[in-house]
Short mmCIF file of C-alpha atoms and ligand atoms in Angstrom, two decimals:
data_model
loop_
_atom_site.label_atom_id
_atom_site.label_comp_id
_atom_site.label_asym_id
_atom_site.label_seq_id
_atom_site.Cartn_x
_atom_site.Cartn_y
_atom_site.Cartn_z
CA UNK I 1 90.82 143.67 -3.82
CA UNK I 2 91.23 146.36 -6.73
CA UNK I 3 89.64 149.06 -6.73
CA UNK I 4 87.87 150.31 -9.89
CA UNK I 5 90.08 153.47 -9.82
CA UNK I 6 93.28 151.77 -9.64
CA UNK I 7 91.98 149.26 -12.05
CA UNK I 8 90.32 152.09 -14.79
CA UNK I 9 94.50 153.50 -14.91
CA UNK I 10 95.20 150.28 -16.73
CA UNK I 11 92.40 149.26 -18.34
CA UNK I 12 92.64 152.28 -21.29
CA UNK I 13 91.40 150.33 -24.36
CA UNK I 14 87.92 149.51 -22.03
CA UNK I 15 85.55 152.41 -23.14
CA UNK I 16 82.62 150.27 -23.39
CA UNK I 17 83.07 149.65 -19.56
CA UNK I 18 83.98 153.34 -18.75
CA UNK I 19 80.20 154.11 -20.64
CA UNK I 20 78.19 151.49 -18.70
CA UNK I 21 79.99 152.27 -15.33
CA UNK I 22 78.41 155.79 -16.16
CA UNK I 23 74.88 155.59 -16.62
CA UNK I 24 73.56 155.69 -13.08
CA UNK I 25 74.44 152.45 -11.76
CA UNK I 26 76.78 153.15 -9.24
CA UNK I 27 74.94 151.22 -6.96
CA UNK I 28 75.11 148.18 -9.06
CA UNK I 29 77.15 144.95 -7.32
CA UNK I 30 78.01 146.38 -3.82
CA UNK I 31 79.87 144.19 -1.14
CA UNK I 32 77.07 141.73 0.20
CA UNK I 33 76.32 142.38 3.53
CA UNK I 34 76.43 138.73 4.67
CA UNK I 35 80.04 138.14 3.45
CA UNK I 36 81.38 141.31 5.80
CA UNK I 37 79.22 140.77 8.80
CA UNK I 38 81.90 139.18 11.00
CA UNK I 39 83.66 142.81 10.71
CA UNK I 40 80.84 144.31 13.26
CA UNK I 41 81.77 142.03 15.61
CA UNK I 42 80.21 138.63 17.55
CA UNK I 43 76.17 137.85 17.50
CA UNK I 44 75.06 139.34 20.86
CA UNK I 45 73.32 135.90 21.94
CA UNK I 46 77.05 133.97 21.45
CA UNK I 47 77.56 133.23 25.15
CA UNK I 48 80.64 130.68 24.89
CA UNK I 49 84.19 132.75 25.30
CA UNK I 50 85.76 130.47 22.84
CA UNK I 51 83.55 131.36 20.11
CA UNK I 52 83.21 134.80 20.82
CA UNK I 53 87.12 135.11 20.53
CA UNK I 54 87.18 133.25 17.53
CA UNK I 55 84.48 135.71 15.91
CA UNK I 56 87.32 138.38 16.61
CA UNK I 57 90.47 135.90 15.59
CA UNK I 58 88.76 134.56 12.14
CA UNK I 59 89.35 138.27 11.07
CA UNK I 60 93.00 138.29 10.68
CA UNK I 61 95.33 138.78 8.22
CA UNK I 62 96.07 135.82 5.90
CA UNK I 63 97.25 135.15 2.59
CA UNK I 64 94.45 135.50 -0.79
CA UNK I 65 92.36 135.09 2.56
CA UNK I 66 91.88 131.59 2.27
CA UNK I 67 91.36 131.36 5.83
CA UNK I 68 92.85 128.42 6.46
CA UNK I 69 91.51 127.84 9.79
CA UNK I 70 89.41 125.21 11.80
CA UNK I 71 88.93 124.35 15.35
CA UNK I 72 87.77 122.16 17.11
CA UNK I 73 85.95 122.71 20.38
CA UNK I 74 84.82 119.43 21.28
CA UNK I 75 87.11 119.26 24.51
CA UNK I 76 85.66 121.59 26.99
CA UNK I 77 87.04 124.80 27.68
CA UNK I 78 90.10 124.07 24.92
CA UNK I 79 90.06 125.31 21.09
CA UNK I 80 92.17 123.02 19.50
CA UNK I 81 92.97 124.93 16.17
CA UNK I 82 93.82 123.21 12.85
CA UNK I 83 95.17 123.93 9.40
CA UNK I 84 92.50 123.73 6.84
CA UNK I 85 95.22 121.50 4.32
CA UNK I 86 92.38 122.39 1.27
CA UNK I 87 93.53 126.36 1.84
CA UNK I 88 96.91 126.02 1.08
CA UNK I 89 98.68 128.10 -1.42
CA UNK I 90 101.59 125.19 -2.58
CA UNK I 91 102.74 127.10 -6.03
CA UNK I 92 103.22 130.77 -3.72
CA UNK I 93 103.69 129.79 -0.56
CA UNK I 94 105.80 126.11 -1.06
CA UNK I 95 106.65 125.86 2.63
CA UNK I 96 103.28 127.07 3.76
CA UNK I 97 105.55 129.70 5.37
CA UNK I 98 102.74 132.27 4.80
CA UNK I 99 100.12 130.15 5.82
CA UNK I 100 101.69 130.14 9.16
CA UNK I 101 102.13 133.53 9.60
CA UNK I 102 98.44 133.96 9.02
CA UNK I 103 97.89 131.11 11.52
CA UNK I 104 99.99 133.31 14.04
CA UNK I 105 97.88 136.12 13.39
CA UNK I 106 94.47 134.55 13.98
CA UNK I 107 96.35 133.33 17.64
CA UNK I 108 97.04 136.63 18.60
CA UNK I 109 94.09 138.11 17.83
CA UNK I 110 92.16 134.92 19.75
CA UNK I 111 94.95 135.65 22.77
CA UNK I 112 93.56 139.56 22.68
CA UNK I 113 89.70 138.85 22.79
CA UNK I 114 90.05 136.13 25.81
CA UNK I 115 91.83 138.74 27.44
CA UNK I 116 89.00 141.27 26.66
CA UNK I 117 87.03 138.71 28.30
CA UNK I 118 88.65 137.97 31.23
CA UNK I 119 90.69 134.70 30.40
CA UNK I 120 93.93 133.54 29.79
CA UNK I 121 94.72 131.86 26.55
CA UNK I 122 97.23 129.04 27.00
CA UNK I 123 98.63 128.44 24.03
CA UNK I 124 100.20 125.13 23.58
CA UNK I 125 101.82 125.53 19.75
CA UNK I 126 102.17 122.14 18.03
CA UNK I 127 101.26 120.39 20.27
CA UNK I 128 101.40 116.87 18.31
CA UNK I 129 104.55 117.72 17.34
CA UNK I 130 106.04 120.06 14.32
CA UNK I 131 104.66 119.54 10.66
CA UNK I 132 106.70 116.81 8.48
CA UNK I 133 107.77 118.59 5.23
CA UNK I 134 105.23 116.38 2.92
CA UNK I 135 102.08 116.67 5.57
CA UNK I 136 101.87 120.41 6.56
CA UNK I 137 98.55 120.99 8.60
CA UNK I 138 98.04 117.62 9.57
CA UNK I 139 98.72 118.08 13.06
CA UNK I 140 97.72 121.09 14.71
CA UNK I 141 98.43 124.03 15.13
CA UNK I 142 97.90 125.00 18.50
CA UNK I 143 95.99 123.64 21.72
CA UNK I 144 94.52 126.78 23.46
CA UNK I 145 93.27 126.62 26.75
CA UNK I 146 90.88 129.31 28.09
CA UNK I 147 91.73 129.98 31.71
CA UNK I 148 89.50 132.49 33.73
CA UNK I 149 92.04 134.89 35.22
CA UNK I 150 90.69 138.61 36.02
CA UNK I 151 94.64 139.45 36.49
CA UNK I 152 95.23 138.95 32.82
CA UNK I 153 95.83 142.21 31.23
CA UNK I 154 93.88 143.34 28.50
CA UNK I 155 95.61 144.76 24.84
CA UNK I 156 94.87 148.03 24.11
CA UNK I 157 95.40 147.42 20.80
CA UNK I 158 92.02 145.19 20.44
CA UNK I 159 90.08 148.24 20.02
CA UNK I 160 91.51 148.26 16.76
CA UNK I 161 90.90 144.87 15.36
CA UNK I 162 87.30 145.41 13.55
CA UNK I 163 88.42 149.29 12.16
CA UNK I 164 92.05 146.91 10.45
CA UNK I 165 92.18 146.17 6.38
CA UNK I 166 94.98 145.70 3.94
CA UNK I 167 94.56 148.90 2.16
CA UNK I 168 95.74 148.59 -1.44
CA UNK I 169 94.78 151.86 -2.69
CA UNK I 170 97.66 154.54 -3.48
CA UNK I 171 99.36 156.15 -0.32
CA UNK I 172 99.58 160.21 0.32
CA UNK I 173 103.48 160.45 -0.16
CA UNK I 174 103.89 162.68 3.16
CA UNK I 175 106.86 161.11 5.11
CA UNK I 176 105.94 159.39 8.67
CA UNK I 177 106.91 161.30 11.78
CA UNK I 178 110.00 158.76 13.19
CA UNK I 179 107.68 158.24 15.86
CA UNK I 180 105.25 156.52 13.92
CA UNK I 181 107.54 153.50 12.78
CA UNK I 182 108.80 153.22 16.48
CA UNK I 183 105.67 152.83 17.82
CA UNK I 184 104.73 150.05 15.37
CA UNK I 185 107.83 148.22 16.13
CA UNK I 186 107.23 149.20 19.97
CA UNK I 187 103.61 146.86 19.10
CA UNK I 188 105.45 143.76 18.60
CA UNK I 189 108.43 144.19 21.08
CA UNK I 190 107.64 140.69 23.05
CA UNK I 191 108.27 138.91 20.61
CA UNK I 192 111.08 137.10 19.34
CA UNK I 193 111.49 139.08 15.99
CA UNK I 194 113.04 142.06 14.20
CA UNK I 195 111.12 144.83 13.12
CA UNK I 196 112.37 147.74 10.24
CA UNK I 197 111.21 150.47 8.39
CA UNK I 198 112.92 153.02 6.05
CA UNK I 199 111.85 155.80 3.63
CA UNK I 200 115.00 156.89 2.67
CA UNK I 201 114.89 157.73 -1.20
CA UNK I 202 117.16 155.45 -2.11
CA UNK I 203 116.83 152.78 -0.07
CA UNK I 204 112.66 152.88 -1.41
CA UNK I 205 113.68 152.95 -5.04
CA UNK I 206 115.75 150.05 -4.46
CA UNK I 207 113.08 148.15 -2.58
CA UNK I 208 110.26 149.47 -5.29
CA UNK I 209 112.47 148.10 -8.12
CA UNK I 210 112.55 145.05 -6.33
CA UNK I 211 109.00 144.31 -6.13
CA UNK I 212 108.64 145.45 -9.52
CA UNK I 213 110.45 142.81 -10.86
CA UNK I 214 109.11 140.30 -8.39
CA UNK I 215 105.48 140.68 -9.14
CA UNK I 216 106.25 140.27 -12.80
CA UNK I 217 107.86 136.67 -11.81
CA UNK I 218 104.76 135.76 -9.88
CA UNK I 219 102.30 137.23 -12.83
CA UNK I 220 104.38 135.79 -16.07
CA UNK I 221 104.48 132.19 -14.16
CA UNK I 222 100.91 130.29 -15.13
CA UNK I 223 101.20 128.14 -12.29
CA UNK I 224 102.14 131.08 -9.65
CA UNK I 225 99.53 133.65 -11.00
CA UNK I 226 96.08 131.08 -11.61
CA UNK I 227 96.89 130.24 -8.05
CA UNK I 228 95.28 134.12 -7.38
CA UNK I 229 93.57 133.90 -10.47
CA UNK I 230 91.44 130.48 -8.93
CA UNK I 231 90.10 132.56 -5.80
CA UNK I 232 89.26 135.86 -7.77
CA UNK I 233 85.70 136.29 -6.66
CA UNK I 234 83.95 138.08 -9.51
CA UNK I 235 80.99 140.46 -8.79
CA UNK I 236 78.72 140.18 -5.46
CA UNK I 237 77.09 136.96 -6.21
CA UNK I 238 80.12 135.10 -6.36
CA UNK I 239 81.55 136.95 -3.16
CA UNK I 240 78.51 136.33 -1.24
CA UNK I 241 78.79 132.40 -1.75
CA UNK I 242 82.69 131.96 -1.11
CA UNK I 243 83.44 134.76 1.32
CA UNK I 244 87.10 133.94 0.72
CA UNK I 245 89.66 134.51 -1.75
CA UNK I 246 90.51 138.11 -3.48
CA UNK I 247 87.16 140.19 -4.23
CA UNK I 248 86.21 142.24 -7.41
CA UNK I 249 82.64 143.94 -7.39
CA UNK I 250 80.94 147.11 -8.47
CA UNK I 251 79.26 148.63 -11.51
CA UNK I 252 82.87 148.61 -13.49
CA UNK I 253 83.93 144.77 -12.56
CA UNK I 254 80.19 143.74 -13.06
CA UNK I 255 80.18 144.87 -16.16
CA UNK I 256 83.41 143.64 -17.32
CA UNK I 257 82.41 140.19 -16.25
CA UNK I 258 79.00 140.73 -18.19
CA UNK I 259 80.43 141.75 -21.15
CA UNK I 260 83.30 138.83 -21.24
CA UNK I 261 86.17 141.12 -20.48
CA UNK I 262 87.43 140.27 -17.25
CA UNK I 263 86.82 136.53 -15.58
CA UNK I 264 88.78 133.36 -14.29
CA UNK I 265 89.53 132.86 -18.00
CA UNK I 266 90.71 136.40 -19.50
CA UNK I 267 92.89 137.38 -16.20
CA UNK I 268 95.23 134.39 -17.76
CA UNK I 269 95.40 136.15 -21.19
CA UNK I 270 98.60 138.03 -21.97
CA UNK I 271 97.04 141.13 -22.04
CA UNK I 272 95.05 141.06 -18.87
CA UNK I 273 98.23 140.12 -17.02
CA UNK I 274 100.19 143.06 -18.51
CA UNK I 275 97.22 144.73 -16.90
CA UNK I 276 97.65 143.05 -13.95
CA UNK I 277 101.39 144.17 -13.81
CA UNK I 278 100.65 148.01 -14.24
CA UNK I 279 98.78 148.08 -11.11
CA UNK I 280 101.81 147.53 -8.83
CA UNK I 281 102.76 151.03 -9.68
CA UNK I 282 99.85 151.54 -7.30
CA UNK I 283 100.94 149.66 -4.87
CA UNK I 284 104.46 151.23 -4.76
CA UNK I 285 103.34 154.31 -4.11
CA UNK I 286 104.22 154.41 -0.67
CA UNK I 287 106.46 156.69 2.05
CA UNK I 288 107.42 153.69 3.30
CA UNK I 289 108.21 150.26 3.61
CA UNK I 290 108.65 148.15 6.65
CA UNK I 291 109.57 144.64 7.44
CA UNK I 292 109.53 141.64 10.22
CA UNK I 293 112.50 139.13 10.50
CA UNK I 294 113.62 136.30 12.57
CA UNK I 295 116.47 134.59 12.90
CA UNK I 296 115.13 131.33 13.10
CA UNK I 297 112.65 130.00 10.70
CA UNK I 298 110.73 127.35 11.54
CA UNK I 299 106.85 127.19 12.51
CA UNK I 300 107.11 129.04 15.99
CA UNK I 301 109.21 131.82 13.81
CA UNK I 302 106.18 131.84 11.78
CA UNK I 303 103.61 132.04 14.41
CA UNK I 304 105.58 134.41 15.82
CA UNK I 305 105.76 136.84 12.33
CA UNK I 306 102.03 136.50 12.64
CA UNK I 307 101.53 137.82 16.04
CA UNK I 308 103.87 140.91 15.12
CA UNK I 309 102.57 141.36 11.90
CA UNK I 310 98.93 141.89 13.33
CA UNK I 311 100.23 143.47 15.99
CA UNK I 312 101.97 146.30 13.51
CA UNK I 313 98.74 146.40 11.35
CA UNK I 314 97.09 147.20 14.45
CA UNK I 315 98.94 150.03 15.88
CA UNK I 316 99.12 151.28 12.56
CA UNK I 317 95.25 151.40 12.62
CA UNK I 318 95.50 153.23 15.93
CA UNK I 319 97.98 156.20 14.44
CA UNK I 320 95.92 156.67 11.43
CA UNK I 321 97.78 154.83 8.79
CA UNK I 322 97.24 151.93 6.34
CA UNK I 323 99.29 148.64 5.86
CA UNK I 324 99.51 146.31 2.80
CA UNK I 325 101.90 143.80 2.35
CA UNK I 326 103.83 143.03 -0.90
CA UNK I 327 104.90 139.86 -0.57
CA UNK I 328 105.90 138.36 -3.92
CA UNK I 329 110.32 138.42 -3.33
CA UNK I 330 109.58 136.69 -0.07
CA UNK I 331 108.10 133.54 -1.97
CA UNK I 332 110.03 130.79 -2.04
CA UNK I 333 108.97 129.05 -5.74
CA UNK I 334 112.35 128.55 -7.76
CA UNK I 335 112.27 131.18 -10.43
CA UNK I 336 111.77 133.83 -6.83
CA UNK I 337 115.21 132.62 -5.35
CA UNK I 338 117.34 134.93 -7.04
CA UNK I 339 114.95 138.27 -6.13
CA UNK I 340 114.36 137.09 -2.54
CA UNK I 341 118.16 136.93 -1.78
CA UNK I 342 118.70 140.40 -3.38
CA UNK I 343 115.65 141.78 -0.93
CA UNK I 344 117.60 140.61 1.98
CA UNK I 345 120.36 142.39 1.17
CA UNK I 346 118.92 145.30 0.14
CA UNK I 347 117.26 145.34 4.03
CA UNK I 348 120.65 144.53 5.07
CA UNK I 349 120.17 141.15 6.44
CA UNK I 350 122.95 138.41 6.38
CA UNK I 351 122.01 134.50 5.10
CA UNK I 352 120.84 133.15 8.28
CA UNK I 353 118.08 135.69 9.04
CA UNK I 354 114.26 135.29 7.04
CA UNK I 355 112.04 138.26 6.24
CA UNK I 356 108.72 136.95 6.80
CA UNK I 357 106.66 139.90 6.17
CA UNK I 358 107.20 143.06 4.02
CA UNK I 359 104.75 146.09 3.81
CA UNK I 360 103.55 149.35 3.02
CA UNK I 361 102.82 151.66 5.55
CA UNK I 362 101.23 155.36 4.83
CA UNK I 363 98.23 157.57 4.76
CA UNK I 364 95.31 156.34 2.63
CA UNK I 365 92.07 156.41 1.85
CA UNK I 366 89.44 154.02 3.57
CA UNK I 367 88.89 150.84 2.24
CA UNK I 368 85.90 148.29 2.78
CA UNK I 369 86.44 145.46 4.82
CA UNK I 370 87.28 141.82 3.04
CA UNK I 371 85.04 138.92 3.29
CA UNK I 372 85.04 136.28 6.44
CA UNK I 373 83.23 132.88 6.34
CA UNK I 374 80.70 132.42 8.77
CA UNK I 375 81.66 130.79 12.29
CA UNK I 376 80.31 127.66 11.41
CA UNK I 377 81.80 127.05 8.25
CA UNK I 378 85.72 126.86 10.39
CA UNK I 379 83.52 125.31 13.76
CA UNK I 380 83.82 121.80 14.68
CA UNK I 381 82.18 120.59 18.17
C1 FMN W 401 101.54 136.25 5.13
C2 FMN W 401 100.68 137.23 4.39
C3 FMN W 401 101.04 137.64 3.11
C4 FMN W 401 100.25 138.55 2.40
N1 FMN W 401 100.68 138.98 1.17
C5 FMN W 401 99.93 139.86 0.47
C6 FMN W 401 100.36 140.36 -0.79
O1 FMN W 401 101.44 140.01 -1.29
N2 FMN W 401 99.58 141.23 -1.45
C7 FMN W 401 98.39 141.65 -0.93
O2 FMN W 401 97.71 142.44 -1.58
N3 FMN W 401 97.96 141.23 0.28
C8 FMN W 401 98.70 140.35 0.98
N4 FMN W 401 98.29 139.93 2.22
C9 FMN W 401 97.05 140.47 2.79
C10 FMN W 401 95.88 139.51 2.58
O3 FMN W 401 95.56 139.40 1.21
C11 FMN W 401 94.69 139.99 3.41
O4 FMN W 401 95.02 139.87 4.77
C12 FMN W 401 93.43 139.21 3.11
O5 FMN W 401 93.00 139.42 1.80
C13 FMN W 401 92.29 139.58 4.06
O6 FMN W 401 92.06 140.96 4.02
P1 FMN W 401 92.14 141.86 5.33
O7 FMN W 401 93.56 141.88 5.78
O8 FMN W 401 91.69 143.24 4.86
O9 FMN W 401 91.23 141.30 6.36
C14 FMN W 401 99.06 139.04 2.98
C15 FMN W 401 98.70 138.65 4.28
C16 FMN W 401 99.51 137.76 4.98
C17 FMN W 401 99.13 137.37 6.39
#
């Protein structure tokens, strides 16, 4: 999730680790193979189209990457797709409004590989009927029929679905070409939703500030921050046997875990989260910032964010650049309120419309791809 450069700017008063990152171990605690497998694409001996699109859908976007997915594919030629209700994030994401979106990405991305394959996917959203407030994810999702259909055009922008990652790494401060944000609106311009970008000075400081203060809510809040702190995955091992959640490995992390400085139990600590806080000014280094809205916001609106959100990471991929969201004034937890209704007006946007996604978008360097449980962990026949 960090990387150890970003991480080494904060972590001064760590010598100790700065010595034993040194000494000829940089090969210590890589990324386990297993846990980023999925990212080179289906087994070539998967012969059922639903499961080799959901080898390409299971690598979407979704919040801490809980991948809160599983489907069912007991019903012939139908993947009926469910909310895993143990992946929710209820202190960040009260409404599961994020969840969604992340749901909405995996769709599209399961809509693009039939396609790729020569079928239709019907997608039948809710098809028991919307969520209740109190029992989100116990119907599902979506009921997706495969349809053979050689007519079915194929997305040009699947090529770009195993070379995607959040990037979280500091962006090259070159300003896009105008073309560049138009395009990655142009990605999503189906669907029902409003896409914007700016990198106007002011208009970035403003939006920067914002985030500022809103990752300090999200930090300084126990209940907000242990719900990233729970699915920190700490060193290789611990990747390799959750291949979820937020990842931390390498010579520097290893060692910090070895020695007792940095686990589950000292990111909680005062000074680790004042740590923790520095690195935004990492994440805001960006050209630019760019957002999806809707004017409804109910579970389609969400599915819908999802679709356009992948979509944008996607052509993004395609012109070069990297995409990270920052979504902490978006949250809807009490003490966030106040901050979220500031962000919309600082994009401009009157009561009724929702931001459902804001991100960075610029020139970075490459990042490793995150962790994806296996197929059969989310399969049920
Ligand atoms: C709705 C939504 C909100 C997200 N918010 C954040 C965020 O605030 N900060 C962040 O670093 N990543 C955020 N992400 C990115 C996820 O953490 C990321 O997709 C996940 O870790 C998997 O990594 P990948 O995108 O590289 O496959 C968000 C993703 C989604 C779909």
């Amino acid at each position: 999730m960090t990387s150890r450069r970003t991480f080494l700017r904060v972590a001064g008063t760590s010598a100790v680790i700065l010595a034993a990152g040194g000494i000829g171990l940089t090969q210590c605690d890589p990324m386990p193979d297993a846990a980023v497998e999925a990212w080179k694409g289906p087994a070539p001996d998967i012969r059922d189209p639903r499961v080799k699109a959901l080898s390409f859908a299971l690598l979407a976007p979704n919040p801490h990457n809980m991948q809160p997915w599983i489907v069912d594919l007991s019903e012939p030629n139908v993947i009926t797709f469910v909310c895993d209700r143990a992946r929710l994030l209820p202190e960040t994401d009260p409404y599961s409004r994020q969840i969604t979106i992340g749901c909405g990405a995996f769709l599209e991305l399961l809509r693009m590989a039939a396609a790729e394959q020569g079928y239709r996917a019907d997608v039948e959203a809710f098809p028991g009927g919307d969520w209740p407030a109190d029992a989100v994810g116990a119907a599902p999702v979506a009921r997706v029929t495969l349809v053979a259909d050689q007519g079915n055009a194929r997305d040009r922008l699947f090529t770009q679905v195993l070379r995607r990652r959040t990037n979280r790494e500091s962006y090259d401060m070159t300003p896009l070409a105008a073309a560049d944000g138009d395009a990655i609106g142009g990605a999503m311009s189906q669907l029902s939703v409003e896409f914007g970008w700016t990198q106007e000075p002011g208009a970035m400081e403003r939006l920067r500030d914002i985030a500022r203060r809103a990752w300090r809510i999200e930090v300084k809040k126990d209940a907000t921050y242990l719900e990233s702190v729970k699915v920190f995955r700490i060193t290789g091992s611990e990747i390799a046997k959750h291949r979820d959640g937020l990842s931390f490995h390498g010579p520097f992390f290893w060692w910090a875990n070895a020695l007792g400085l940095f686990s589950r139990e000292t990111a909680m600590d005062a000074f680790a989260r004042d740590q923790a806080l520095a690195l935004i000014e990492a994440h805001l280094k960006t050209p630019a910032f760019a957002w999806i809205a809707t004017s409804a916001n109910d579970r389609r609106a969400h599915l819908d964010a999802g679709a356009a959100y992948v979509r944008a990471c996607l052509k993004a991929t395609e012109l070069g650049l990297a995409t990270h969201p920052l979504s902490q004034a978006l949250q809807e937890f009490p003490e966030m309120l106040p901050l979220l209704a500031e962000h919309k007006r600082a994009l401009g946007y009157a009561d009724e419309m929702t931001v459902q996604m804001f991100f960075r978008v610029g020139r970075a360097a490459e990042v490793e791809p995150a962790p994806r449980r296996p197929l059969d962990a989310i399969m049920r026949a």
